[in-house]
Tab-separated table of C-alpha atoms in Angstrom:
chain	number	residue	atom	x	y	z
A	954	MET	CA	0.000	0.000	0.000
A	955	PHE	CA	1.011	3.577	-0.663
A	956	LYS	CA	2.041	5.752	2.190
A	957	PRO	CA	0.055	8.978	2.925
A	958	SER	CA	3.139	11.019	2.109
A	959	PHE	CA	3.062	9.662	-1.440
A	960	PHE	CA	-0.478	10.924	-1.996
A	961	ILE	CA	0.415	14.294	-0.558
A	962	ALA	CA	3.384	14.580	-2.953
A	963	LEU	CA	1.226	13.508	-5.913
A	964	VAL	CA	-1.426	16.142	-5.126
A	965	ALA	CA	1.285	18.762	-4.736
A	966	MET	CA	2.761	17.921	-8.161
A	967	VAL	CA	-0.671	18.205	-9.819
A	968	ILE	CA	-1.226	21.606	-8.206
A	969	VAL	CA	2.235	22.813	-9.243
A	970	PHE	CA	1.802	21.770	-12.901
A	971	SER	CA	-1.695	23.313	-12.988
A	972	VAL	CA	-0.421	26.601	-11.621
A	973	ARG	CA	2.485	26.496	-14.090
A	974	ASP	CA	0.123	26.001	-17.066
A	975	VAL	CA	-2.057	28.894	-15.917
A	976	ALA	CA	1.012	31.072	-15.459
A	977	PHE	CA	2.385	30.192	-18.909
A	978	ALA	CA	-1.003	30.919	-20.468
A	979	GLY	CA	-1.116	34.289	-18.738
A	980	THR	CA	2.420	35.078	-19.838
A	981	ASN	CA	1.625	34.220	-23.458
A	982	ALA	CA	-1.460	36.430	-23.366
A	983	ILE	CA	0.542	39.324	-21.955
A	984	SER	CA	3.231	38.792	-24.596
A	985	GLN	CA	0.681	38.720	-27.404
A	986	ASN	CA	-1.022	41.850	-26.135
A	987	GLY	CA	2.326	43.522	-25.615
A	988	ILE	CA	3.363	42.952	-29.227
A	989	SER	CA	0.559	45.158	-30.485
A	990	ASP	CA	1.012	47.811	-27.782
A	991	GLN	CA	4.797	48.084	-27.672
A	992	THR	CA	6.564	50.960	-29.396
A	993	PRO	CA	8.240	50.077	-32.715
A	994	VAL	CA	11.979	49.425	-32.450
A	995	ILE	CA	14.297	50.084	-35.393
A	996	VAL	CA	17.930	48.992	-35.370
A	997	LEU	CA	19.976	51.209	-37.702
A	998	THR	CA	23.483	51.383	-39.027
A	999	LEU	CA	24.872	54.654	-40.332
A	1000	ASP	CA	24.418	53.621	-43.974
A	1001	GLU	CA	20.829	52.562	-43.347
A	1002	THR	CA	20.132	55.851	-41.581
A	1003	VAL	CA	21.466	57.834	-44.537
A	1004	ASP	CA	19.407	55.751	-46.998
A	1005	ILE	CA	16.212	56.383	-45.017
A	1006	ALA	CA	16.988	60.103	-44.851
A	1007	LEU	CA	17.432	60.255	-48.622
A	1008	LEU	CA	14.027	58.615	-49.095
A	1009	ASN	CA	11.962	60.255	-46.365
A	1010	ASN	CA	13.503	63.603	-45.451
A	1011	CYS	CA	10.977	66.398	-45.914
A	1012	ASN	CA	13.505	68.941	-47.202
A	1013	ILE	CA	14.623	66.566	-49.952
A	1014	ILE	CA	11.051	65.748	-50.923
A	1015	ASN	CA	10.124	69.442	-51.023
A	1016	SER	CA	13.123	70.238	-53.222
A	1017	GLN	CA	12.120	67.413	-55.579
A	1018	TYR	CA	8.586	68.801	-55.756
A	1019	SER	CA	10.000	72.241	-56.551
A	1020	ALA	CA	12.116	70.791	-59.346
A	1021	GLU	CA	9.125	68.924	-60.750
A	1022	SER	CA	7.080	72.122	-60.608
A	1023	GLN	CA	9.844	73.984	-62.423
A	1024	ARG	CA	9.802	71.417	-65.210
A	1025	TYR	CA	6.257	72.432	-66.122
A	1026	PHE	CA	7.519	75.927	-66.941
A	1027	ILE	CA	9.486	74.344	-69.794
A	1028	ASP	CA	6.301	72.753	-71.146
A	1029	ALA	CA	4.508	76.095	-70.835
A	1030	ALA	CA	7.306	77.911	-72.690
A	1031	LYS	CA	7.388	75.324	-75.483
A	1032	ALA	CA	3.623	75.725	-75.911
A	1033	LEU	CA	4.404	79.014	-77.703
A	1034	PHE	CA	5.413	76.910	-80.738
A	1035	ASP	CA	2.514	74.477	-80.593
A	1036	LEU	CA	-0.147	74.397	-83.288
A	1037	LYS	CA	-3.007	76.560	-81.989
A	1038	LEU	CA	-6.667	76.697	-82.947
A	1039	ILE	CA	-7.915	80.223	-82.266
A	1040	PRO	CA	-11.542	81.346	-82.673
A	1041	ALA	CA	-12.024	85.018	-83.573
A	1042	GLY	CA	-14.975	87.355	-83.837
A	1043	SER	CA	-15.946	91.007	-83.728
A	1044	VAL	CA	-19.055	93.166	-83.714
A	1045	ASN	CA	-19.169	96.849	-84.652
A	1046	LEU	CA	-22.375	98.905	-84.451
A	1047	ASN	CA	-22.560	102.574	-85.523
A	1048	SER	CA	-25.571	104.837	-85.701
A	1049	GLY	CA	-26.107	108.518	-86.315
A	1050	SER	CA	-28.404	111.068	-87.815
A	1051	ASP	CA	-27.298	110.301	-91.378
A	1052	SER	CA	-26.898	106.524	-91.439
A	1053	ASP	CA	-26.739	103.260	-89.541
A	1054	TYR	CA	-23.806	100.912	-90.058
A	1055	SER	CA	-22.932	97.526	-88.523
A	1056	TYR	CA	-20.186	94.984	-89.046
A	1057	THR	CA	-20.028	91.429	-87.732
A	1058	SER	CA	-17.390	88.765	-88.346
A	1059	ILE	CA	-16.575	85.333	-87.072
A	1060	GLY	CA	-13.693	83.046	-87.964
A	1061	LEU	CA	-11.332	80.286	-86.963
A	1062	GLN	CA	-7.555	80.338	-87.302
A	1063	LEU	CA	-5.035	77.543	-87.249
A	1064	GLN	CA	-1.815	79.253	-86.146
A	1065	LYS	CA	1.785	78.137	-85.890
A	1066	LYS	CA	4.849	80.045	-84.735
A	1067	MET	CA	8.231	78.866	-85.965
A	1068	GLU	CA	11.427	78.879	-83.899
A	1069	TYR	CA	12.943	81.539	-86.202
A	1070	GLY	CA	10.138	84.007	-85.500
A	1071	THR	CA	7.868	83.275	-88.462
A	1072	THR	CA	4.160	83.291	-87.657
A	1073	VAL	CA	1.661	81.570	-89.984
A	1074	PRO	CA	-2.107	81.757	-89.356
A	1075	VAL	CA	-4.551	80.112	-91.780
A	1076	GLY	CA	-8.314	79.787	-91.606
A	1077	PRO	CA	-11.764	80.895	-92.776
A	1078	GLN	CA	-13.647	84.043	-91.849
A	1079	ILE	CA	-17.246	85.092	-92.458
A	1080	SER	CA	-18.130	88.809	-92.424
A	1081	ARG	CA	-21.436	90.705	-92.700
A	1082	TRP	CA	-21.781	94.405	-93.549
A	1083	SER	CA	-25.019	96.237	-93.090
A	1084	TRP	CA	-25.391	99.779	-94.482
A	1085	GLU	CA	-28.864	101.274	-94.010
A	1086	SER	CA	-31.069	98.796	-95.926
A	1087	SER	CA	-28.318	96.974	-97.868
A	1088	LYS	CA	-26.395	93.905	-96.651
A	1089	GLU	CA	-23.270	92.202	-97.874
A	1090	TYR	CA	-21.619	88.896	-96.905
A	1091	THR	CA	-17.989	87.911	-97.455
A	1092	MET	CA	-16.481	84.437	-97.033
A	1093	ASP	CA	-12.672	84.412	-96.877
A	1094	MET	CA	-10.110	81.597	-96.646
A	1095	GLY	CA	-6.600	82.986	-96.343
A	1096	VAL	CA	-3.088	82.515	-95.033
A	1097	THR	CA	-0.749	85.200	-93.682
A	1098	ILE	CA	2.996	84.949	-93.125
A	1099	THR	CA	4.624	87.404	-90.737
A	1100	GLN	CA	8.422	87.384	-90.683
A	1101	PRO	CA	10.500	89.671	-88.391
A	1102	LEU	CA	13.409	91.186	-90.278
A	1103	LEU	CA	15.285	92.797	-87.370
A	1104	ARG	CA	13.963	92.514	-83.832
A	1105	GLY	CA	12.583	89.061	-83.099
A	1106	LEU	CA	14.528	87.298	-85.848
A	1107	GLY	CA	16.495	84.167	-84.950
A	1108	LYS	CA	16.073	80.933	-83.016
A	1109	ASP	CA	18.005	82.158	-79.965
A	1110	ILE	CA	15.649	85.124	-79.689
A	1111	THR	CA	12.334	83.354	-80.127
A	1112	THR	CA	13.258	80.464	-77.812
A	1113	ASP	CA	14.426	82.768	-75.004
A	1114	SER	CA	11.604	81.753	-72.664
A	1115	VAL	CA	12.295	78.045	-73.278
A	1116	GLN	CA	15.998	78.440	-72.561
A	1117	SER	CA	15.291	80.480	-69.421
A	1118	ALA	CA	12.883	77.820	-68.150
A	1119	ASP	CA	15.400	75.067	-68.933
A	1120	ALA	CA	18.148	76.926	-67.027
A	1121	ALA	CA	15.808	77.386	-64.051
A	1122	TYR	CA	14.969	73.670	-64.121
A	1123	LYS	CA	18.656	72.704	-64.110
A	1124	THR	CA	19.166	75.054	-61.175
A	1125	SER	CA	16.326	73.354	-59.295
A	1126	LEU	CA	17.948	69.947	-59.919
A	1127	ARG	CA	21.199	71.260	-58.477
A	1128	ASN	CA	19.223	72.523	-55.496
A	1129	VAL	CA	17.910	68.976	-55.015
A	1130	TYR	CA	21.471	67.662	-55.079
A	1131	GLN	CA	22.678	70.296	-52.611
A	1132	THR	CA	19.745	69.537	-50.319
A	1133	ARG	CA	20.722	65.864	-50.404
A	1134	VAL	CA	24.305	66.760	-49.480
A	1135	ASN	CA	23.187	69.013	-46.618
A	1136	THR	CA	20.733	66.415	-45.339
A	1137	ILE	CA	23.340	63.653	-45.396
A	1138	LEU	CA	25.819	65.823	-43.505
A	1139	GLU	CA	23.199	66.738	-40.922
A	1140	THR	CA	22.087	63.114	-40.587
A	1141	ILE	CA	25.659	61.894	-40.107
A	1142	SER	CA	26.347	64.646	-37.595
A	1143	VAL	CA	23.250	63.798	-35.545
A	1144	TYR	CA	24.015	60.067	-35.771
A	1145	TYR	CA	27.538	60.547	-34.454
A	1146	GLU	CA	26.272	62.900	-31.760
A	1147	ALA	CA	23.876	60.176	-30.623
A	1148	ILE	CA	26.710	57.619	-30.651
A	1149	ARG	CA	28.929	59.984	-28.665
A	1150	GLN	CA	26.241	60.542	-26.048
A	1151	MET	CA	25.497	56.805	-25.892
A	1152	GLU	CA	29.164	55.938	-25.350
A	1153	THR	CA	29.538	58.788	-22.879
A	1154	LEU	CA	26.589	57.400	-20.964
A	1155	HIS	CA	28.261	53.974	-20.859
A	1156	LEU	CA	31.506	55.531	-19.626
A	1157	TYR	CA	29.710	57.351	-16.827
A	1158	GLU	CA	27.813	54.198	-15.905
A	1159	LYS	CA	31.085	52.298	-15.532
A	1160	MET	CA	32.624	55.183	-13.629
A	1161	ALA	CA	29.596	55.419	-11.330
A	1162	GLU	CA	29.831	51.674	-10.701
A	1163	ARG	CA	33.497	51.992	-9.688
A	1164	LEU	CA	32.836	55.083	-7.589
A	1165	GLN	CA	29.954	53.247	-5.931
A	1166	GLY	CA	32.415	50.568	-4.910
A	1167	HIS	CA	34.837	53.177	-3.516
A	1168	ALA	CA	31.992	54.783	-1.580
A	1169	GLU	CA	30.915	51.466	-0.050
A	1170	ILE	CA	34.488	50.662	0.921
A	1171	ALA	CA	34.892	54.124	2.460
A	1172	ARG	CA	31.679	53.763	4.470
A	1173	ALA	CA	32.674	50.287	5.670
A	1174	LYS	CA	36.107	51.525	6.751
A	1175	GLU	CA	34.559	54.516	8.466
A	1176	LYS	CA	32.304	52.227	10.521
A	1177	VAL	CA	35.249	50.281	11.838
A	1178	GLY	CA	37.289	53.424	12.365
A	1179	VAL	CA	39.913	52.713	9.713
A	1180	SER	CA	39.079	55.838	7.620
A	1181	THR	CA	37.685	59.281	8.287
A	1182	PRO	CA	34.392	60.839	7.127
A	1183	MET	CA	36.452	62.899	4.671
A	1184	ASP	CA	37.330	59.709	2.792
A	1185	THR	CA	33.621	58.939	2.510
A	1186	TYR	CA	32.829	62.444	1.263
A	1187	ARG	CA	35.611	62.214	-1.300
A	1188	ALA	CA	33.990	59.055	-2.691
A	1189	GLU	CA	30.342	60.123	-2.517
A	1190	ILE	CA	30.708	63.619	-4.040
A	1191	PRO	CA	32.193	62.419	-7.397
A	1192	LEU	CA	29.663	59.558	-7.346
A	1193	LYS	CA	26.831	62.082	-7.321
A	1194	GLU	CA	28.604	64.057	-10.052
A	1195	ALA	CA	28.881	60.923	-12.176
A	1196	GLN	CA	25.216	60.090	-11.608
A	1197	ASP	CA	24.237	63.632	-12.606
A	1198	ALA	CA	26.422	63.334	-15.716
A	1199	MET	CA	24.649	60.070	-16.536
A	1200	ILE	CA	21.292	61.856	-16.457
A	1201	MET	CA	22.561	64.646	-18.702
A	1202	ALA	CA	24.130	62.183	-21.143
A	1203	SER	CA	20.915	60.164	-21.227
A	1204	GLN	CA	18.892	63.289	-21.998
A	1205	SER	CA	21.346	64.361	-24.699
A	1206	PHE	CA	21.249	60.849	-26.174
A	1207	GLN	CA	17.462	60.909	-26.315
A	1208	ASP	CA	17.463	64.422	-27.780
A	1209	ALA	CA	19.857	63.334	-30.546
A	1210	LYS	CA	17.645	60.344	-31.364
A	1211	ASP	CA	14.561	62.580	-31.473
A	1212	ARG	CA	16.315	64.939	-33.875
A	1213	MET	CA	17.213	61.936	-35.996
A	1214	LYS	CA	13.564	60.864	-36.118
A	1215	LEU	CA	12.685	64.285	-37.531
A	1216	LEU	CA	15.357	63.938	-40.198
A	1217	LEU	CA	14.125	60.451	-41.082
A	1218	ALA	CA	10.430	61.434	-40.894
A	1219	LEU	CA	9.790	58.727	-38.290
A	1220	PRO	CA	7.155	58.916	-35.527
A	1221	GLN	CA	8.530	60.246	-32.266
A	1222	ASN	CA	7.389	57.138	-30.396
A	1223	THR	CA	9.780	55.024	-32.487
A	1224	GLU	CA	12.637	53.543	-30.477
A	1225	LEU	CA	15.973	53.686	-32.249
A	1226	GLU	CA	18.925	51.410	-31.597
A	1227	LEU	CA	22.139	52.590	-33.224
A	1228	SER	CA	25.190	50.613	-34.230
A	1229	ILE	CA	28.626	52.100	-33.690
A	1230	PRO	CA	30.024	52.887	-37.157
A	1231	GLU	CA	33.547	52.263	-38.274
A	1232	ILE	CA	35.874	55.188	-38.931
A	1233	PRO	CA	35.258	56.246	-42.565
A	1234	GLU	CA	38.039	56.089	-45.085
A	1235	ILE	CA	39.184	58.782	-47.461
A	1236	GLN	CA	41.727	58.687	-50.234
A	1237	GLU	CA	44.984	60.271	-49.182
A	1238	LEU	CA	45.416	63.398	-51.289
A	1239	SER	CA	47.850	66.262	-51.268
A	1240	LEU	CA	46.464	69.698	-50.576
A	1241	ASP	CA	46.851	70.684	-54.238
A	1242	ASP	CA	45.063	67.551	-55.472
A	1243	ALA	CA	42.238	68.043	-52.989
A	1244	THR	CA	41.852	71.663	-54.075
A	1245	GLU	CA	41.794	70.760	-57.759
A	1246	THR	CA	39.209	68.044	-57.128
A	1247	ALA	CA	36.990	70.476	-55.238
A	1248	LEU	CA	37.200	73.111	-57.980
A	1249	ASN	CA	36.225	70.490	-60.574
A	1250	LYS	CA	33.492	68.740	-58.587
A	1251	ARG	CA	31.760	71.393	-56.478
A	1252	ILE	CA	28.246	71.995	-57.732
A	1253	GLU	CA	28.386	75.671	-56.753
A	1254	ILE	CA	31.021	76.308	-59.422
A	1255	GLU	CA	28.927	74.450	-61.973
A	1256	GLN	CA	25.900	76.542	-61.024
A	1257	MET	CA	27.820	79.810	-61.218
A	1258	ASN	CA	29.206	78.860	-64.635
A	1259	GLN	CA	25.650	78.248	-65.815
A	1260	ASP	CA	24.579	81.605	-64.358
A	1261	LEU	CA	27.409	83.262	-66.274
A	1262	ALA	CA	26.465	81.544	-69.531
A	1263	GLU	CA	22.824	82.509	-68.973
A	1264	ALA	CA	23.806	86.123	-68.271
A	1265	GLN	CA	25.847	86.233	-71.477
A	1266	ARG	CA	22.901	84.834	-73.415
A	1267	LYS	CA	20.573	87.403	-71.857
A	1268	ALA	CA	23.037	90.174	-72.733
A	1269	ALA	CA	22.948	89.099	-76.382
A	1270	ILE	CA	19.149	89.209	-76.316
A	1271	THR	CA	19.000	92.651	-74.696
A	1272	LYS	CA	21.437	93.899	-77.321
A	1273	HIS	CA	19.225	92.438	-80.032
A	1274	ASN	CA	16.188	94.158	-78.504
A	1275	ILE	CA	17.748	97.533	-79.248
A	1276	LEU	CA	16.911	96.906	-82.914
A	1277	PRO	CA	13.657	98.404	-84.200
A	1278	ASP	CA	10.584	96.388	-85.113
A	1279	LEU	CA	10.404	95.668	-88.820
A	1280	ASN	CA	8.173	92.870	-90.062
A	1281	LEU	CA	7.486	91.531	-93.550
A	1282	VAL	CA	3.866	90.426	-93.945
A	1283	LEU	CA	2.736	88.271	-96.878
A	1284	GLY	CA	-0.865	87.278	-97.430
A	1285	TYR	CA	-2.926	85.240	-99.845
A	1286	GLY	CA	-6.564	84.282	-99.797
A	1287	ARG	CA	-9.610	83.159	-101.756
A	1288	TYR	CA	-12.878	84.924	-101.085
A	1289	ASP	CA	-16.264	85.832	-102.478
A	1290	THR	CA	-18.796	88.583	-101.759
A	1291	SER	CA	-22.549	88.561	-102.201
A	1292	ASP	CA	-25.745	89.962	-100.768
A	1293	THR	CA	-26.605	86.498	-99.434
A	1294	MET	CA	-24.494	84.097	-97.412
A	1295	GLY	CA	-25.106	81.190	-99.749
A	1296	LYS	CA	-23.723	82.999	-102.796
A	1297	SER	CA	-20.604	84.156	-100.892
A	1298	THR	CA	-19.213	80.635	-100.505
A	1299	GLY	CA	-17.848	80.318	-104.016
A	1300	PHE	CA	-14.310	81.565	-103.259
A	1301	ASP	CA	-14.006	82.860	-106.826
A	1302	LEU	CA	-11.771	85.861	-106.128
A	1303	ASP	CA	-8.061	86.051	-105.252
A	1304	ARG	CA	-6.453	88.303	-102.670
A	1305	TYR	CA	-2.726	89.111	-102.448
A	1306	SER	CA	-0.932	91.339	-99.969
A	1307	LEU	CA	2.644	92.425	-99.254
A	1308	SER	CA	3.613	94.931	-96.602
A	1309	LEU	CA	6.399	96.119	-94.339
A	1310	GLN	CA	5.351	97.000	-90.821
A	1311	ALA	CA	7.558	99.176	-88.625
A	1312	GLY	CA	6.940	100.907	-85.351
A	1313	THR	CA	9.368	101.613	-82.563
A	1314	ASP	CA	10.833	104.267	-80.306
A	1315	ILE	CA	13.750	105.863	-82.129
A	1316	PHE	CA	15.859	106.517	-79.032
A	1317	ARG	CA	15.447	103.039	-77.469
A	1318	THR	CA	16.513	104.402	-74.086
A	1319	ALA	CA	15.072	101.593	-71.943
A	1320	GLU	CA	16.524	98.884	-74.181
A	1321	ARG	CA	19.987	100.459	-74.165
A	1322	ALA	CA	19.891	100.763	-70.371
A	1323	ALA	CA	18.877	97.072	-70.067
A	1324	TYR	CA	21.808	96.096	-72.241
A	1325	GLN	CA	24.299	98.043	-70.110
A	1326	GLN	CA	22.853	96.442	-66.986
A	1327	SER	CA	23.314	92.981	-68.500
A	1328	LEU	CA	26.999	93.748	-69.151
A	1329	LEU	CA	27.439	94.746	-65.504
A	1330	ASP	CA	25.745	91.498	-64.432
A	1331	ILE	CA	28.381	89.561	-66.385
A	1332	LYS	CA	31.205	91.424	-64.654
A	1333	ILE	CA	29.650	90.785	-61.229
A	1334	LEU	CA	29.267	87.073	-61.934
A	1335	ASN	CA	32.884	86.797	-63.095
A	1336	MET	CA	34.034	88.380	-59.843
A	1337	ASN	CA	31.738	86.119	-57.813
A	1338	ILE	CA	33.133	83.016	-59.519
A	1339	GLU	CA	36.703	83.977	-58.674
A	1340	SER	CA	35.686	84.823	-55.111
A	1341	LYS	CA	33.909	81.479	-54.738
A	1342	LYS	CA	36.952	79.604	-56.028
A	1343	GLU	CA	39.126	81.328	-53.431
A	1344	ASP	CA	36.611	80.451	-50.729
A	1345	ILE	CA	36.657	76.798	-51.820
A	1346	ARG	CA	40.460	76.804	-51.663
A	1347	ARG	CA	40.190	78.174	-48.118
A	1348	GLN	CA	37.635	75.511	-47.127
A	1349	VAL	CA	39.787	72.699	-48.513
A	1350	ARG	CA	42.918	73.972	-46.788
A	1351	LYS	CA	41.138	74.447	-43.451
A	1352	GLN	CA	39.550	70.981	-43.502
A	1353	TRP	CA	42.726	69.319	-44.784
A	1354	LEU	CA	44.712	70.759	-41.861
A	1355	SER	CA	41.884	70.004	-39.433
A	1356	LEU	CA	41.983	66.290	-40.308
A	1357	ARG	CA	45.697	66.110	-39.594
A	1358	GLU	CA	45.225	67.913	-36.310
A	1359	ALA	CA	42.425	65.480	-35.431
A	1360	VAL	CA	44.775	62.516	-35.996
A	1361	ARG	CA	47.348	64.092	-33.687
A	1362	ARG	CA	44.681	64.719	-31.038
A	1363	ILE	CA	43.570	61.070	-31.213
A	1364	ASN	CA	47.163	59.945	-30.636
A	1365	ILE	CA	47.486	62.333	-27.707
A	1366	ARG	CA	44.207	61.120	-26.157
A	1367	GLN	CA	45.288	57.494	-26.514
A	1368	SER	CA	48.554	58.308	-24.737
A	1369	GLN	CA	46.597	60.048	-21.979
A	1370	ILE	CA	44.402	56.981	-21.519
A	1371	LYS	CA	47.454	54.748	-21.246
A	1372	GLN	CA	48.976	57.089	-18.675
A	1373	GLY	CA	45.652	57.286	-16.821
A	1374	GLU	CA	45.394	53.502	-16.629
A	1375	GLU	CA	48.931	53.292	-15.287
A	1376	LYS	CA	48.207	56.043	-12.776
A	1377	ILE	CA	45.033	54.418	-11.480
A	1378	ALA	CA	46.788	51.053	-11.172
A	1379	LEU	CA	49.538	52.675	-9.089
A	1380	ALA	CA	46.995	54.542	-6.952
A	1381	GLU	CA	45.039	51.337	-6.272
A	1382	VAL	CA	48.221	49.526	-5.218
A	1383	LYS	CA	49.171	52.342	-2.839
A	1384	PHE	CA	45.605	52.477	-1.500
A	1385	ALA	CA	45.516	48.721	-0.969
A	1386	HIS	CA	48.750	48.897	1.055
A	1387	GLN	CA	47.482	51.940	2.999
A	1388	MET	CA	50.238	54.072	1.535
A	1389	ALA	CA	47.641	56.640	0.359
A	1390	ASP	CA	43.996	57.451	0.920
A	1391	ASN	CA	41.206	57.130	-1.664
A	1392	PHE	CA	41.787	60.677	-2.970
A	1393	ASP	CA	44.490	59.539	-5.392
A	1394	VAL	CA	42.346	56.669	-6.654
A	1395	ILE	CA	39.261	58.833	-7.195
A	1396	GLU	CA	41.254	61.582	-8.920
A	1397	ALA	CA	42.842	58.991	-11.178
A	1398	GLU	CA	39.376	57.636	-11.994
A	1399	LYS	CA	38.170	61.122	-12.943
A	1400	GLU	CA	41.246	61.820	-15.083
A	1401	LEU	CA	40.859	58.496	-16.878
A	1402	GLN	CA	37.183	59.233	-17.482
A	1403	ASN	CA	38.032	62.635	-18.967
A	1404	ALA	CA	40.707	61.088	-21.184
A	1405	ARG	CA	38.268	58.499	-22.503
A	1406	SER	CA	35.611	61.148	-23.132
A	1407	ASN	CA	38.160	63.297	-24.939
A	1408	LEU	CA	39.258	60.358	-27.082
A	1409	LEU	CA	35.649	59.643	-27.983
A	1410	ALA	CA	35.103	63.290	-28.937
A	1411	ALA	CA	38.314	63.295	-31.006
A	1412	LYS	CA	37.270	60.177	-32.921
A	1413	VAL	CA	33.827	61.628	-33.623
A	1414	GLU	CA	35.405	64.895	-34.748
A	1415	TYR	CA	37.758	63.008	-37.061
A	1416	ALA	CA	34.937	60.949	-38.581
A	1417	LEU	CA	32.782	64.018	-39.161
A	1418	GLY	CA	35.821	65.792	-40.573
A	1419	ILE	CA	36.225	63.092	-43.221
A	1420	TYR	CA	32.594	63.408	-44.289
A	1421	ASN	CA	32.904	67.201	-44.374
A	1422	MET	CA	36.063	66.877	-46.454
A	1423	LYS	CA	34.227	64.683	-48.946
A	1424	ALA	CA	31.430	67.245	-49.119
A	1425	ILE	CA	33.875	70.110	-49.601
A	1426	MET	CA	35.540	68.194	-52.435
A	1427	GLY	CA	32.163	67.421	-54.005
A	1428	LEU	CA	32.556	63.660	-53.490
A	1429	LEU	CA	30.029	62.957	-50.709
A	1430	VAL	CA	27.076	62.238	-52.997
A	1431	PRO	CA	27.616	60.801	-56.501
A	1432	ARG	CA	26.082	62.829	-59.293
A	1433	ASP	CA	23.254	61.086	-61.148
């Protein structure tokens, strides 16, 4: 027979397994509910962050919309040379004591303007004259050719609006590119700032953990009378400072991540986890080679060269506009006239016309002033181009020297860390053998912490310096 203790154990096992099943079921339910309620978590590398910024950043999208909007101005300008169907009509009523007169006409013109200034309208027109009690109808089918002989002659002149719209569109595309460059630089800067704050937070956490140990040791020694309250204060005061620094670093880390969410157009409740990037690489170039690359690749120089070419083109047009208006007009048509509309549709008669049309201000004061202004614009742009080239040379030189200084600072910080580690090891040995109090150890901890923070800042500065150097040389973003 089974002993009572066996039954008690069996009942206990059943209760335990039942409680475990209920607990697991509850845990699964909480987990399933938590999946839908938890904030989204995105793990990002630097390259992934930049790719998302290029796709989602609002400034880039707005610049693309502006470029697309500018493209429609080209279509609008080209519409000047499209085949147009133009209805026309007029009504003229006159009355007086001697007679009553009225004139009515309606027509339709198919019109085309050529790129060399020639305008050709062709189409029918029906007219009705009424003079007291008599009426007359005319049906006309004609074509007219208007050709500018001086002002308005030439493809470069007639397509001015198209070329201006095309230049503005190219400028808007360069603005898109520059916005991409600026956004990438800002994204990289914010990413590295977040990494710096994250690593700083980890450094302070480790420091606070070590200082916490020193504080506990100091309090324990004080209780047994081996150390004084001053030793405890010396441990607790920097501990509080480290804890306060942890809070500040945590806030700065969160602020950097929030700024990154704005750049990436992500909801603010998104939780970001960032991977520490490797130090970027850059081709070793001499100062002269870097300067030459920047002068050849920078989009600002390309834009200013286009502005200069556009100004020279505009100057040629303003010079052309000084010429007077002189147009040759040729016309031919078939028509018929009758007292009824039905009889006027025979088109039995021919009509020929040849004329020279001129009309302009002799002095052309405004046009001459516009031309002189366009020449001054060219001189200003030439000076601006040279000034911009000098500024680019200055930027390249400054960043080139800054990178070399950053490398030297990294080497110095690494030496300081090595010295700090040796100093703290010596201070701990002396403290362990009661050859010194905890002051030396705590001071060595603080100096080592500062050296590590400075090294982290130097590495971040060097990495950002490389990306800035690529941007200054025009190599950060490949041209499409």
